[in-house]
Tab-separated table of C-alpha atoms in Angstrom:
chain	number	residue	atom	x	y	z
T	1	MET	CA	-75.355	52.481	-107.897
T	2	SER	CA	-78.858	53.921	-108.135
T	3	SER	CA	-81.431	51.824	-106.309
T	4	ARG	CA	-84.982	51.350	-105.123
T	5	PRO	CA	-85.941	49.244	-102.055
T	6	ALA	CA	-82.984	46.889	-101.707
T	7	SER	CA	-82.200	43.694	-99.834
T	8	MET	CA	-78.968	42.196	-98.585
T	9	SER	CA	-77.977	38.816	-97.201
T	10	LEU	CA	-74.760	37.449	-95.707
T	11	ASP	CA	-73.049	34.080	-95.931
T	12	SER	CA	-71.318	34.038	-92.546
T	13	SER	CA	-69.179	31.021	-93.510
T	14	THR	CA	-67.410	32.969	-96.275
T	15	ASN	CA	-68.207	36.591	-95.298
T	16	ARG	CA	-69.813	36.929	-98.722
T	17	VAL	CA	-72.509	39.587	-99.126
T	18	LEU	CA	-75.149	39.666	-101.850
T	19	ALA	CA	-77.004	42.933	-102.428
T	20	LEU	CA	-80.075	43.268	-104.674
T	21	TYR	CA	-81.549	46.548	-105.856
T	22	LYS	CA	-83.210	48.294	-108.768
T	23	ASN	CA	-80.890	49.881	-111.296
T	24	ASN	CA	-82.693	53.069	-112.221
T	25	SER	CA	-80.498	53.548	-115.297
T	26	THR	CA	-81.830	50.367	-116.932
T	27	THR	CA	-85.041	49.996	-114.815
T	28	LEU	CA	-84.044	46.357	-114.209
T	29	ASN	CA	-83.309	44.620	-110.933
T	30	ALA	CA	-79.597	44.169	-110.357
T	31	TYR	CA	-77.126	42.509	-107.989
T	32	ILE	CA	-73.611	42.968	-106.678
T	33	VAL	CA	-71.404	40.635	-104.619
T	34	GLY	CA	-68.986	41.698	-101.910
T	35	THR	CA	-66.734	40.175	-99.266
T	36	VAL	CA	-66.512	41.532	-95.749
T	37	SER	CA	-62.943	42.008	-94.518
T	38	ASN	CA	-61.646	39.914	-91.627
T	39	SER	CA	-61.725	43.029	-89.452
T	40	GLY	CA	-65.379	43.508	-90.348
T	41	ASN	CA	-64.791	47.180	-91.094
T	42	SER	CA	-64.972	47.164	-94.885
T	43	VAL	CA	-66.478	45.390	-97.893
T	44	THR	CA	-64.719	44.706	-101.186
T	45	TRP	CA	-67.327	44.828	-103.935
T	46	GLY	CA	-67.320	43.187	-107.343
T	47	THR	CA	-69.009	44.503	-110.472
T	48	ALA	CA	-72.750	45.106	-110.514
T	49	SER	CA	-74.892	43.266	-113.070
T	50	ASP	CA	-78.533	43.324	-114.114
T	51	PHE	CA	-80.703	40.222	-114.050
T	52	SER	CA	-81.519	38.853	-117.504
T	53	VAL	CA	-85.207	39.763	-117.473
T	54	SER	CA	-87.278	42.159	-119.533
T	55	GLY	CA	-89.759	43.638	-117.066
T	56	THR	CA	-89.280	46.719	-114.943
T	57	GLY	CA	-87.635	45.880	-111.650
T	58	ASN	CA	-88.678	46.901	-108.191
T	59	LEU	CA	-88.751	44.965	-104.930
T	60	THR	CA	-86.342	42.219	-103.935
T	61	GLY	CA	-85.656	39.647	-101.227
T	62	SER	CA	-82.889	37.134	-100.533
T	63	CYS	CA	-81.479	34.674	-98.025
T	64	CYS	CA	-78.343	32.560	-97.751
T	65	ILE	CA	-79.058	28.838	-98.207
T	66	GLY	CA	-75.525	27.415	-98.044
T	67	GLU	CA	-71.875	28.224	-98.595
T	68	ASP	CA	-71.664	30.783	-101.430
T	69	LYS	CA	-75.274	30.011	-102.301
T	70	PHE	CA	-78.274	32.353	-102.140
T	71	PHE	CA	-81.981	32.224	-102.885
T	72	VAL	CA	-83.190	35.469	-104.499
T	73	MET	CA	-86.647	36.749	-105.375
T	74	PHE	CA	-87.547	39.888	-107.283
T	75	ARG	CA	-90.288	41.516	-109.308
T	76	ASP	CA	-90.051	41.286	-113.084
T	77	GLY	CA	-92.760	43.657	-114.242
T	78	THR	CA	-95.733	42.473	-112.193
T	79	ALA	CA	-94.500	38.882	-111.857
T	80	LEU	CA	-92.629	37.631	-108.802
T	81	LYS	CA	-89.652	35.478	-109.779
T	82	ALA	CA	-86.830	33.597	-108.059
T	83	ALA	CA	-83.450	32.013	-108.750
T	84	ILE	CA	-80.491	30.353	-107.042
T	85	MET	CA	-77.278	32.369	-107.168
T	86	THR	CA	-73.808	31.012	-106.484
T	87	THR	CA	-71.032	33.416	-105.541
T	88	THR	CA	-67.244	33.211	-105.625
T	89	SER	CA	-64.258	34.571	-103.707
T	90	SER	CA	-63.605	36.936	-106.621
T	91	ASN	CA	-66.961	38.599	-105.887
T	92	THR	CA	-68.739	37.309	-108.970
T	93	ALA	CA	-72.027	35.419	-109.181
T	94	THR	CA	-73.790	32.963	-111.437
T	95	VAL	CA	-77.573	33.216	-111.720
T	96	GLY	CA	-79.371	29.895	-112.119
T	97	THR	CA	-82.613	29.295	-113.952
T	98	ILE	CA	-85.171	31.990	-113.148
T	99	VAL	CA	-88.568	30.584	-112.187
T	100	GLN	CA	-91.899	32.302	-111.614
T	101	ILE	CA	-93.452	32.284	-108.160
T	102	CYS	CA	-96.622	34.124	-109.162
T	103	ALA	CA	-97.793	35.977	-112.269
T	104	ASN	CA	-98.967	39.130	-110.515
T	105	SER	CA	-97.573	40.154	-107.158
T	106	SER	CA	-99.423	43.486	-107.302
T	107	THR	CA	-98.130	46.936	-106.494
T	108	THR	CA	-99.805	47.094	-103.093
T	109	VAL	CA	-97.171	45.084	-101.244
T	110	TYR	CA	-93.894	46.535	-100.110
T	111	ASP	CA	-92.038	43.498	-98.812
T	112	TYR	CA	-91.081	40.085	-100.107
T	113	GLN	CA	-90.099	37.737	-97.311
T	114	CYS	CA	-88.024	34.564	-97.648
T	115	HIS	CA	-86.407	32.418	-94.961
T	116	PHE	CA	-84.113	29.423	-95.261
T	117	ASN	CA	-85.286	26.362	-93.343
T	118	PRO	CA	-82.114	24.418	-92.439
T	119	SER	CA	-84.126	21.396	-91.324
T	120	THR	CA	-85.385	20.785	-94.885
T	121	GLY	CA	-83.039	22.825	-97.062
T	122	ASN	CA	-86.034	24.659	-98.509
T	123	VAL	CA	-87.121	28.300	-98.387
T	124	ILE	CA	-90.375	29.531	-96.817
T	125	LEU	CA	-91.966	32.510	-98.578
T	126	CYS	CA	-94.641	35.103	-97.963
T	127	TYR	CA	-95.824	37.741	-100.410
T	128	HIS	CA	-98.897	39.380	-101.930
T	129	ASP	CA	-100.513	37.461	-104.780
T	130	ALA	CA	-103.081	39.388	-106.820
T	131	ALA	CA	-104.615	36.141	-108.110
T	132	SER	CA	-105.357	35.104	-104.527
T	133	ASN	CA	-106.457	38.648	-103.677
T	134	GLY	CA	-104.326	38.793	-100.552
T	135	THR	CA	-101.201	37.848	-98.663
T	136	VAL	CA	-100.087	34.242	-99.138
T	137	GLY	CA	-97.610	31.835	-97.613
T	138	ASN	CA	-95.672	29.402	-99.753
T	139	TYR	CA	-92.408	27.525	-99.933
T	140	ALA	CA	-89.753	26.757	-102.535
T	141	SER	CA	-88.278	23.271	-102.597
T	142	ILE	CA	-84.538	23.415	-103.335
T	143	SER	CA	-82.641	20.567	-105.013
T	144	GLY	CA	-79.168	21.624	-106.059
T	145	ASN	CA	-79.809	24.718	-108.151
T	146	THR	CA	-83.376	23.731	-109.042
T	147	ILE	CA	-86.380	25.518	-107.521
T	148	THR	CA	-89.815	23.910	-107.343
T	149	VAL	CA	-92.515	26.264	-106.094
T	150	GLY	CA	-95.183	24.820	-103.803
T	151	THR	CA	-98.881	25.608	-103.688
T	152	PRO	CA	-99.647	28.892	-101.903
T	153	ALA	CA	-102.033	29.219	-98.978
T	154	LEU	CA	-104.041	32.397	-98.478
T	155	ILE	CA	-103.114	34.022	-95.180
T	156	PHE	CA	-105.445	36.994	-95.384
T	157	LEU	CA	-108.099	37.819	-97.982
T	158	TYR	CA	-108.142	41.539	-98.660
T	159	THR	CA	-107.352	43.592	-101.743
T	160	MET	CA	-105.052	45.890	-99.794
T	161	SER	CA	-103.581	43.323	-97.410
T	162	ILE	CA	-100.008	44.307	-96.736
T	163	LEU	CA	-97.261	41.998	-95.651
T	164	VAL	CA	-95.373	43.783	-92.926
T	165	ASP	CA	-92.765	41.501	-91.409
T	166	SER	CA	-91.860	37.881	-90.768
T	167	VAL	CA	-89.328	35.895	-88.778
T	168	PHE	CA	-88.041	32.330	-88.900
T	169	ASP	CA	-88.842	30.155	-85.893
T	170	PRO	CA	-85.911	27.702	-85.487
T	171	ILE	CA	-87.678	25.819	-82.693
T	172	ARG	CA	-90.641	24.739	-84.824
T	173	ASN	CA	-88.950	25.287	-88.210
T	174	ASN	CA	-91.679	27.525	-89.587
T	175	VAL	CA	-92.138	31.227	-90.265
T	176	LEU	CA	-94.341	33.608	-88.300
T	177	VAL	CA	-95.684	36.534	-90.292
T	178	ALA	CA	-97.202	39.769	-88.945
T	179	TYR	CA	-99.544	41.767	-91.169
T	180	SER	CA	-102.367	44.289	-91.224
T	181	SER	CA	-105.343	44.851	-93.478
T	182	GLY	CA	-104.078	47.985	-95.138
T	183	HIS	CA	-105.906	51.287	-95.209
T	184	THR	CA	-108.970	50.235	-93.193
T	185	GLY	CA	-107.534	47.803	-90.647
T	186	GLU	CA	-107.007	48.220	-86.930
T	187	LYS	CA	-105.499	44.847	-86.117
T	188	ILE	CA	-102.004	43.389	-86.218
T	189	TYR	CA	-102.371	39.708	-87.046
T	190	THR	CA	-99.854	36.894	-86.840
T	191	ARG	CA	-99.910	33.480	-88.461
T	192	ALA	CA	-97.446	30.626	-88.978
T	193	ILE	CA	-96.423	29.404	-92.427
T	194	ILE	CA	-95.486	25.719	-92.367
T	195	GLU	CA	-93.940	23.437	-94.958
T	196	PRO	CA	-96.121	20.404	-95.725
T	197	THR	CA	-94.972	16.971	-94.597
T	198	SER	CA	-96.476	15.524	-97.794
T	199	GLY	CA	-97.774	16.952	-101.039
T	200	THR	CA	-97.165	20.547	-102.126
T	201	GLN	CA	-99.902	22.469	-100.301
T	202	THR	CA	-98.454	24.999	-97.869
T	203	VAL	CA	-99.922	24.739	-94.353
T	204	LEU	CA	-100.996	27.649	-92.139
T	205	GLY	CA	-101.402	27.917	-88.394
T	206	THR	CA	-104.365	29.583	-86.723
T	207	GLN	CA	-104.478	33.375	-87.032
T	208	THR	CA	-103.949	35.283	-83.777
T	209	THR	CA	-104.090	38.991	-82.951
T	210	ALA	CA	-101.334	40.913	-81.218
T	211	ASN	CA	-103.625	43.869	-80.402
T	212	SER	CA	-106.964	42.123	-80.027
T	213	VAL	CA	-108.837	44.878	-78.141
T	214	ASP	CA	-107.665	47.803	-80.240
T	215	THR	CA	-110.285	49.574	-82.364
T	216	THR	CA	-107.974	52.210	-83.836
T	217	ARG	CA	-106.219	51.735	-87.149
T	218	SER	CA	-102.766	50.259	-86.645
T	219	GLY	CA	-99.983	49.286	-88.995
T	220	SER	CA	-96.262	49.255	-89.751
T	221	ALA	CA	-95.711	46.212	-87.572
T	222	SER	CA	-92.334	44.672	-86.925
T	223	LEU	CA	-91.747	41.164	-85.624
T	224	GLY	CA	-88.870	39.559	-83.737
T	225	PHE	CA	-88.102	36.251	-82.045
T	226	ASP	CA	-86.024	35.674	-78.929
T	227	PHE	CA	-85.183	32.010	-79.552
T	228	ASP	CA	-83.311	31.763	-76.247
T	229	LYS	CA	-86.587	32.239	-74.372
T	230	ASP	CA	-88.999	31.137	-77.125
T	231	VAL	CA	-90.711	34.543	-77.056
T	232	PHE	CA	-92.001	36.592	-79.996
T	233	HIS	CA	-92.240	40.385	-79.858
T	234	SER	CA	-94.258	42.655	-82.120
T	235	MET	CA	-94.134	46.463	-82.386
T	236	TRP	CA	-96.536	48.693	-84.303
T	237	VAL	CA	-97.915	52.217	-84.594
T	238	ARG	CA	-101.436	53.478	-83.882
T	239	GLN	CA	-102.716	56.121	-86.267
T	240	GLN	CA	-104.751	57.804	-83.522
T	241	ASN	CA	-101.708	59.173	-81.712
T	242	ASP	CA	-98.707	58.053	-83.835
T	243	TYR	CA	-97.262	56.318	-80.774
T	244	GLY	CA	-95.485	52.995	-80.837
T	245	TYR	CA	-96.827	49.974	-78.984
T	246	TYR	CA	-95.681	46.434	-78.411
T	247	ASN	CA	-96.805	43.063	-77.207
T	248	TYR	CA	-95.056	39.746	-76.659
T	249	THR	CA	-95.818	36.076	-76.233
T	250	ASP	CA	-95.518	34.509	-72.812
T	251	GLY	CA	-93.209	31.663	-73.786
T	252	SER	CA	-96.046	29.246	-74.443
T	253	TYR	CA	-97.043	28.090	-77.913
T	254	ASP	CA	-100.302	26.517	-79.035
T	255	THR	CA	-98.824	23.462	-80.740
T	256	ALA	CA	-102.211	21.980	-81.658
T	257	ASN	CA	-103.130	25.069	-83.682
T	258	ASN	CA	-99.585	26.133	-84.598
T	259	SER	CA	-100.224	29.586	-83.194
T	260	THR	CA	-98.714	32.120	-80.843
T	261	VAL	CA	-100.190	33.027	-77.453
T	262	TRP	CA	-99.905	36.789	-76.972
T	263	TYR	CA	-99.369	37.991	-73.417
T	264	ASP	CA	-102.228	40.439	-72.804
T	265	ASP	CA	-105.507	41.440	-74.400
T	266	ALA	CA	-105.735	44.807	-72.658
T	267	PRO	CA	-102.435	45.927	-71.004
T	268	TYR	CA	-100.409	45.530	-74.190
T	269	ARG	CA	-100.712	49.256	-74.978
T	270	LYS	CA	-97.409	50.713	-73.857
T	271	ASN	CA	-95.973	53.882	-75.359
T	272	LEU	CA	-92.514	53.260	-76.766
T	273	THR	CA	-91.559	56.905	-77.142
T	274	PRO	CA	-94.063	59.252	-75.428
T	275	ASN	CA	-94.130	62.826	-76.722
T	276	ASN	CA	-91.695	61.896	-79.448
T	277	THR	CA	-93.871	61.417	-82.508
T	278	HIS	CA	-93.890	62.667	-86.057
T	279	SER	CA	-96.585	63.317	-88.606
T	280	ASN	CA	-95.954	60.329	-90.835
T	281	SER	CA	-95.158	57.565	-88.378
T	282	TYR	CA	-98.169	55.468	-89.401
T	283	ASP	CA	-97.394	54.033	-92.801
T	284	SER	CA	-100.132	51.908	-94.375
T	285	THR	CA	-97.900	51.017	-97.329
T	286	GLY	CA	-95.887	48.647	-95.188
T	287	ASN	CA	-92.704	50.717	-95.131
T	288	GLY	CA	-91.739	49.803	-91.601
T	289	VAL	CA	-91.497	52.458	-88.938
T	290	PHE	CA	-89.783	49.904	-86.700
T	291	ASN	CA	-87.175	47.302	-87.456
T	292	MET	CA	-86.143	44.843	-84.764
T	293	THR	CA	-83.460	42.166	-84.747
T	294	TYR	CA	-82.659	39.805	-81.887
T	295	SER	CA	-78.973	39.561	-80.986
T	296	PRO	CA	-78.079	36.201	-79.368
T	297	GLU	CA	-74.770	37.674	-78.219
T	298	LEU	CA	-76.388	40.585	-76.395
T	299	LYS	CA	-79.580	38.646	-75.625
T	300	LYS	CA	-81.432	41.822	-76.505
T	301	TYR	CA	-83.272	43.328	-79.447
T	302	ILE	CA	-81.674	45.985	-81.599
T	303	VAL	CA	-84.518	48.310	-82.597
T	304	ILE	CA	-84.457	50.992	-85.281
T	305	GLN	CA	-87.247	53.571	-85.317
T	306	ARG	CA	-87.903	55.951	-88.175
T	307	LYS	CA	-88.253	59.474	-86.821
T	308	SER	CA	-89.372	61.360	-89.931
T	309	ALA	CA	-91.022	60.807	-93.270
């Protein structure tokens, strides 16, 4: 299995795993279904298949939206497309009708983000849209195996805006996204993407800044949410010294503006790994240096840090 940037999602009710990737032999995006053993130590995989599209594949994203049911998104040439996939215990999958999310998702973004909202049964999306000239938030309404794409809202207007990371907020049932302004930016911004209560226009919260006093180019942000304490954490890298920094919210949330309240304007600069840097830790293409996941069992974050190019 030859692949480019891949994505994987798990249906915990069936232990089914869906992996998406680019098949370099055919240049198309492909998928494969597996089932995790009861011991959790192995995966039995089915047979890989390409999606029935004609454009060159590349980036992918997916999330589980029900038992043996997944929402998938992938690039077909320059277009960003999506489908509902249903899986079986024999590790096969059926791909539903493929719909277009946007005609040109551009080559300047390195992540597609999608999150299932269990309160509505829909999927909240964020991605780069060349027609909007920046990073947008949107949602996909799900009815059975039918996808209806909402109207996108521009999060950040910039030709090189790069989506970095996002996390679902189960308390407010929206998605918080962290992003930077690409090659010239020094800020790590966050903003909520909210499903509309009526109509199709996606709603955005007020933009806030996780490193509001920094004047040095920063990027490669990662975002996590401790839903036990209602606290967001963000980690990023400063180009000036290639050190990692972090900030966090103080447990309060600006409900009126649907925005986070970051803890400090000045003391947020804390070295994560002093004297342990590498020459390519700042990555303006959005390939994350950090990856953080909150574990409710451990009540801690599991953090992965890239240590070389």
